[in-house]
Amino acid sequence: MMSRSGAVPMTPPARTKLLLKRKAPSSSLYDNEEKDNGSKEEEPPTAIPRPPIKHPSILLQELPKTAISHRFPHKTTTTHTIGNSSTLQSTHETQRLNLILQHRAQHEYIRKKVLTCTNQVVVMYRKSMKNASRVDRMKSACNYLEEELLIHMDMLNDTLQRQSMEISALSGKQTLECCALARESKTCALSLPFRMQVLFPFPEVFDQARNAVVQHLSE
């Protein structure tokens, strides 16, 4: 039967075939989903463990974890009587020992700060400049390390100056006490306290830090 426009209307069988043709892709999609579901059920491949990051030996150096007083003999300062020379000498020895231990703890703290800073520089430049060339990465890291080492060297110089003043103050105080006891007892048998020296026991830590950065970033 012809319509007014002259077009032949689509019969139901023809419409059915068209719908079937449109549904054909969806059936293949369902087949792909079934394949995907089947592949998901399989066990995933085991991940290959990454080798541990190799650090220079200086960065893994075992630093003391106990307090300085636990590793060295320590005595508490006792009040002495001015008329007892043996007690005064013992008190002076205890005061000098306590000051030495205090200075040693400060030196170990500076060494730990330098090693910690070195480790941070290595890790930071390994992550932030992993795509850069080895020469650029090492040059930038060494320049940054030198700036940090200058800060720690200034900290060390300030510490040594303060320790030198503390030693001078203690030496003068003990000398006056010895002279007072000698005048009171009218004897010169009491020896004057010796003058202690200020020395940083880890001067090689700065070169070790430089060598550690070069060794690690050149790998």
GROMACS .gro file of C-alpha atoms in nm:
model
  219
    1MET     CA    1   0.000   0.000   0.000
    2MET     CA    2   0.146   0.335  -0.109
    3SER     CA    3   0.158   0.634   0.127
    4ARG     CA    4   0.081   0.989   0.018
    5SER     CA    5   0.452   1.070  -0.003
    6GLY     CA    6   0.505   0.777  -0.237
    7ALA     CA    7   0.741   0.589   0.004
    8VAL     CA    8   0.683   0.226   0.077
    9PRO     CA    9   0.637   0.169   0.452
   10MET     CA   10   0.881  -0.068   0.617
   11THR     CA   11   0.720  -0.401   0.688
   12PRO     CA   12   0.763  -0.568   1.028
   13PRO     CA   13   0.997  -0.839   0.895
   14ALA     CA   14   1.231  -0.574   0.749
   15ARG     CA   15   1.229  -0.380   1.080
   16THR     CA   16   1.311  -0.698   1.265
   17LYS     CA   17   1.613  -0.763   1.045
   18LEU     CA   18   1.738  -0.409   1.103
   19LEU     CA   19   1.713  -0.448   1.478
   20LEU     CA   20   1.900  -0.775   1.458
   21LYS     CA   21   2.177  -0.611   1.262
   22ARG     CA   22   2.208  -0.340   1.526
   23LYS     CA   23   2.225  -0.593   1.807
   24ALA     CA   24   2.507  -0.784   1.647
   25PRO     CA   25   2.787  -0.569   1.793
   26SER     CA   26   2.643  -0.594   2.143
   27SER     CA   27   2.666  -0.971   2.133
   28SER     CA   28   3.035  -0.951   2.052
   29LEU     CA   29   3.078  -0.709   2.343
   30TYR     CA   30   2.923  -0.963   2.574
   31ASP     CA   31   3.165  -1.223   2.438
   32ASN     CA   32   3.457  -0.991   2.513
   33GLU     CA   33   3.330  -0.933   2.866
   34GLU     CA   34   3.308  -1.306   2.918
   35LYS     CA   35   3.666  -1.342   2.798
   36ASP     CA   36   3.773  -1.057   3.027
   37ASN     CA   37   3.594  -1.220   3.319
   38GLY     CA   38   3.770  -1.541   3.242
   39SER     CA   39   4.107  -1.367   3.230
   40LYS     CA   40   4.044  -1.195   3.563
   41GLU     CA   41   4.001  -1.527   3.733
   42GLU     CA   42   4.355  -1.622   3.641
   43GLU     CA   43   4.626  -1.556   3.899
   44PRO     CA   44   4.822  -1.236   3.830
   45PRO     CA   45   5.192  -1.279   3.759
   46THR     CA   46   5.415  -1.244   4.060
   47ALA     CA   47   5.596  -0.909   4.079
   48ILE     CA   48   5.974  -0.923   4.059
   49PRO     CA   49   6.115  -0.768   4.377
   50ARG     CA   50   6.334  -0.466   4.322
   51PRO     CA   51   6.690  -0.487   4.446
   52PRO     CA   52   6.754  -0.279   4.758
   53ILE     CA   53   6.904   0.065   4.709
   54LYS     CA   54   7.277   0.050   4.760
   55HIS     CA   55   7.406   0.325   4.986
   56PRO     CA   56   7.769   0.410   5.055
   57SER     CA   57   7.909   0.261   5.370
   58ILE     CA   58   7.943   0.604   5.532
   59LEU     CA   59   7.565   0.654   5.513
   60LEU     CA   60   7.508   0.322   5.689
   61GLN     CA   61   7.767   0.382   5.955
   62GLU     CA   62   7.646   0.260   6.290
   63LEU     CA   63   7.643   0.563   6.513
   64PRO     CA   64   7.621   0.522   6.891
   65LYS     CA   65   7.261   0.485   7.001
   66THR     CA   66   7.321   0.507   7.375
   67ALA     CA   67   7.381   0.820   7.576
   68ILE     CA   68   7.735   0.943   7.623
   69SER     CA   69   7.712   0.884   7.998
   70HIS     CA   70   7.642   0.512   7.936
   71ARG     CA   71   7.956   0.466   7.726
   72PHE     CA   72   8.202   0.659   7.943
   73PRO     CA   73   8.250   0.673   8.319
   74HIS     CA   74   8.044   0.946   8.475
   75LYS     CA   75   8.044   1.091   8.824
   76THR     CA   76   7.826   1.344   8.993
   77THR     CA   77   7.989   1.656   9.130
   78THR     CA   78   8.002   1.663   9.505
   79THR     CA   79   8.041   1.963   9.731
   80HIS     CA   80   8.392   1.980   9.870
   81THR     CA   81   8.522   2.131  10.191
   82ILE     CA   82   8.792   2.392  10.150
   83GLY     CA   83   9.016   2.225  10.406
   84ASN     CA   84   9.036   1.884  10.235
   85SER     CA   85   9.282   1.878   9.944
   86SER     CA   86   9.201   1.521   9.834
   87THR     CA   87   8.829   1.597   9.816
   88LEU     CA   88   8.901   1.916   9.622
   89GLN     CA   89   9.117   1.732   9.369
   90SER     CA   90   8.854   1.463   9.329
   91THR     CA   91   8.586   1.726   9.273
   92HIS     CA   92   8.800   1.900   9.014
   93GLU     CA   93   8.857   1.575   8.828
   94THR     CA   94   8.484   1.505   8.825
   95GLN     CA   95   8.409   1.855   8.694
   96ARG     CA   96   8.664   1.818   8.415
   97LEU     CA   97   8.533   1.473   8.324
   98ASN     CA   98   8.175   1.595   8.307
   99LEU     CA   99   8.278   1.884   8.083
  100ILE     CA  100   8.473   1.650   7.856
  101LEU     CA  101   8.171   1.421   7.821
  102GLN     CA  102   7.948   1.717   7.747
  103HIS     CA  103   8.183   1.833   7.473
  104ARG     CA  104   8.206   1.482   7.333
  105ALA     CA  105   7.826   1.461   7.309
  106GLN     CA  106   7.818   1.792   7.119
  107HIS     CA  107   8.084   1.666   6.876
  108GLU     CA  108   7.891   1.346   6.810
  109TYR     CA  109   7.578   1.551   6.748
  110ILE     CA  110   7.756   1.756   6.479
  111ARG     CA  111   7.889   1.440   6.315
  112LYS     CA  112   7.539   1.291   6.310
  113LYS     CA  113   7.401   1.611   6.157
  114VAL     CA  114   7.659   1.598   5.876
  115LEU     CA  115   7.587   1.232   5.795
  116THR     CA  116   7.211   1.289   5.805
  117CYS     CA  117   7.245   1.585   5.569
  118THR     CA  118   7.457   1.374   5.332
  119ASN     CA  119   7.198   1.099   5.325
  120GLN     CA  120   6.921   1.351   5.252
  121VAL     CA  121   7.117   1.503   4.964
  122VAL     CA  122   7.173   1.162   4.804
  123VAL     CA  123   6.807   1.059   4.833
  124MET     CA  124   6.675   1.397   4.719
  125TYR     CA  125   6.888   1.421   4.405
  126ARG     CA  126   6.833   1.060   4.317
  127LYS     CA  127   6.456   1.115   4.306
  128SER     CA  128   6.430   1.470   4.175
  129MET     CA  129   6.693   1.442   3.901
  130LYS     CA  130   6.656   1.079   3.798
  131ASN     CA  131   6.604   1.181   3.433
  132ALA     CA  132   6.903   1.416   3.428
  133SER     CA  133   7.246   1.313   3.310
  134ARG     CA  134   7.491   1.173   3.560
  135VAL     CA  135   7.726   1.469   3.526
  136ASP     CA  136   7.453   1.731   3.581
  137ARG     CA  137   7.308   1.543   3.875
  138MET     CA  138   7.644   1.501   4.045
  139LYS     CA  139   7.746   1.862   3.986
  140SER     CA  140   7.421   1.998   4.126
  141ALA     CA  141   7.432   1.763   4.426
  142CYS     CA  142   7.794   1.847   4.509
  143ASN     CA  143   7.725   2.221   4.494
  144TYR     CA  144   7.426   2.185   4.725
  145LEU     CA  145   7.627   1.963   4.962
  146GLU     CA  146   7.906   2.220   4.985
  147GLU     CA  147   7.657   2.486   5.090
  148GLU     CA  148   7.521   2.258   5.362
  149LEU     CA  149   7.869   2.162   5.481
  150LEU     CA  150   7.960   2.530   5.518
  151ILE     CA  151   7.663   2.571   5.751
  152HIS     CA  152   7.778   2.273   5.960
  153MET     CA  153   8.137   2.401   5.965
  154ASP     CA  154   8.015   2.734   6.102
  155MET     CA  155   7.818   2.542   6.362
  156LEU     CA  156   8.133   2.348   6.453
  157ASN     CA  157   8.345   2.664   6.484
  158ASP     CA  158   8.087   2.827   6.710
  159THR     CA  159   8.075   2.511   6.922
  160LEU     CA  160   8.455   2.496   6.956
  161GLN     CA  161   8.474   2.863   7.058
  162ARG     CA  162   8.205   2.816   7.320
  163GLN     CA  163   8.376   2.503   7.452
  164SER     CA  164   8.707   2.686   7.474
  165MET     CA  165   8.545   2.958   7.685
  166GLU     CA  166   8.386   2.694   7.910
  167ILE     CA  167   8.727   2.532   7.962
  168SER     CA  168   8.887   2.867   8.043
  169ALA     CA  169   8.613   2.946   8.294
  170LEU     CA  170   8.645   2.607   8.464
  171SER     CA  171   9.024   2.625   8.470
  172GLY     CA  172   9.020   2.973   8.625
  173LYS     CA  173   8.762   2.866   8.885
  174GLN     CA  174   8.962   2.560   8.987
  175THR     CA  175   9.287   2.756   8.998
  176LEU     CA  176   9.134   3.010   9.240
  177GLU     CA  177   9.005   2.728   9.459
  178CYS     CA  178   9.347   2.562   9.465
  179CYS     CA  179   9.518   2.889   9.554
  180ALA     CA  180   9.265   2.957   9.828
  181LEU     CA  181   9.322   2.612   9.976
  182ALA     CA  182   9.700   2.654   9.953
  183ARG     CA  183   9.687   2.987  10.139
  184GLU     CA  184   9.464   2.845  10.407
  185SER     CA  185   9.669   2.532  10.461
  186LYS     CA  186  10.001   2.721  10.409
  187THR     CA  187  10.129   2.452  10.172
  188CYS     CA  188  10.205   2.434   9.801
  189ALA     CA  189  10.161   2.059   9.777
  190LEU     CA  190   9.831   2.099   9.595
  191SER     CA  191   9.893   2.098   9.219
  192LEU     CA  192   9.707   2.341   8.996
  193PRO     CA  193   9.452   2.198   8.748
  194PHE     CA  194   9.582   2.139   8.397
  195ARG     CA  195   9.437   2.325   8.102
  196MET     CA  196   9.220   2.106   7.879
  197GLN     CA  197   9.226   2.137   7.499
  198VAL     CA  198   8.935   2.157   7.258
  199LEU     CA  199   8.962   1.913   6.966
  200PHE     CA  200   8.700   1.789   6.726
  201PRO     CA  201   8.754   1.408   6.711
  202PHE     CA  202   8.584   1.361   6.372
  203PRO     CA  203   8.757   1.598   6.127
  204GLU     CA  204   8.732   1.342   5.846
  205VAL     CA  205   8.351   1.344   5.844
  206PHE     CA  206   8.335   1.631   5.590
  207ASP     CA  207   8.553   1.450   5.335
  208GLN     CA  208   8.358   1.132   5.398
  209ALA     CA  209   8.036   1.316   5.317
  210ARG     CA  210   8.177   1.444   4.986
  211ASN     CA  211   8.309   1.101   4.889
  212ALA     CA  212   7.977   0.937   4.977
  213VAL     CA  213   7.778   1.168   4.748
  214VAL     CA  214   8.019   1.116   4.457
  215GLN     CA  215   8.028   0.741   4.510
  216HIS     CA  216   7.652   0.701   4.528
  217LEU     CA  217   7.546   0.933   4.246
  218SER     CA  218   7.811   0.801   4.007
  219GLU     CA  219   7.658   0.450   4.010
   0.00000   0.00000   0.00000
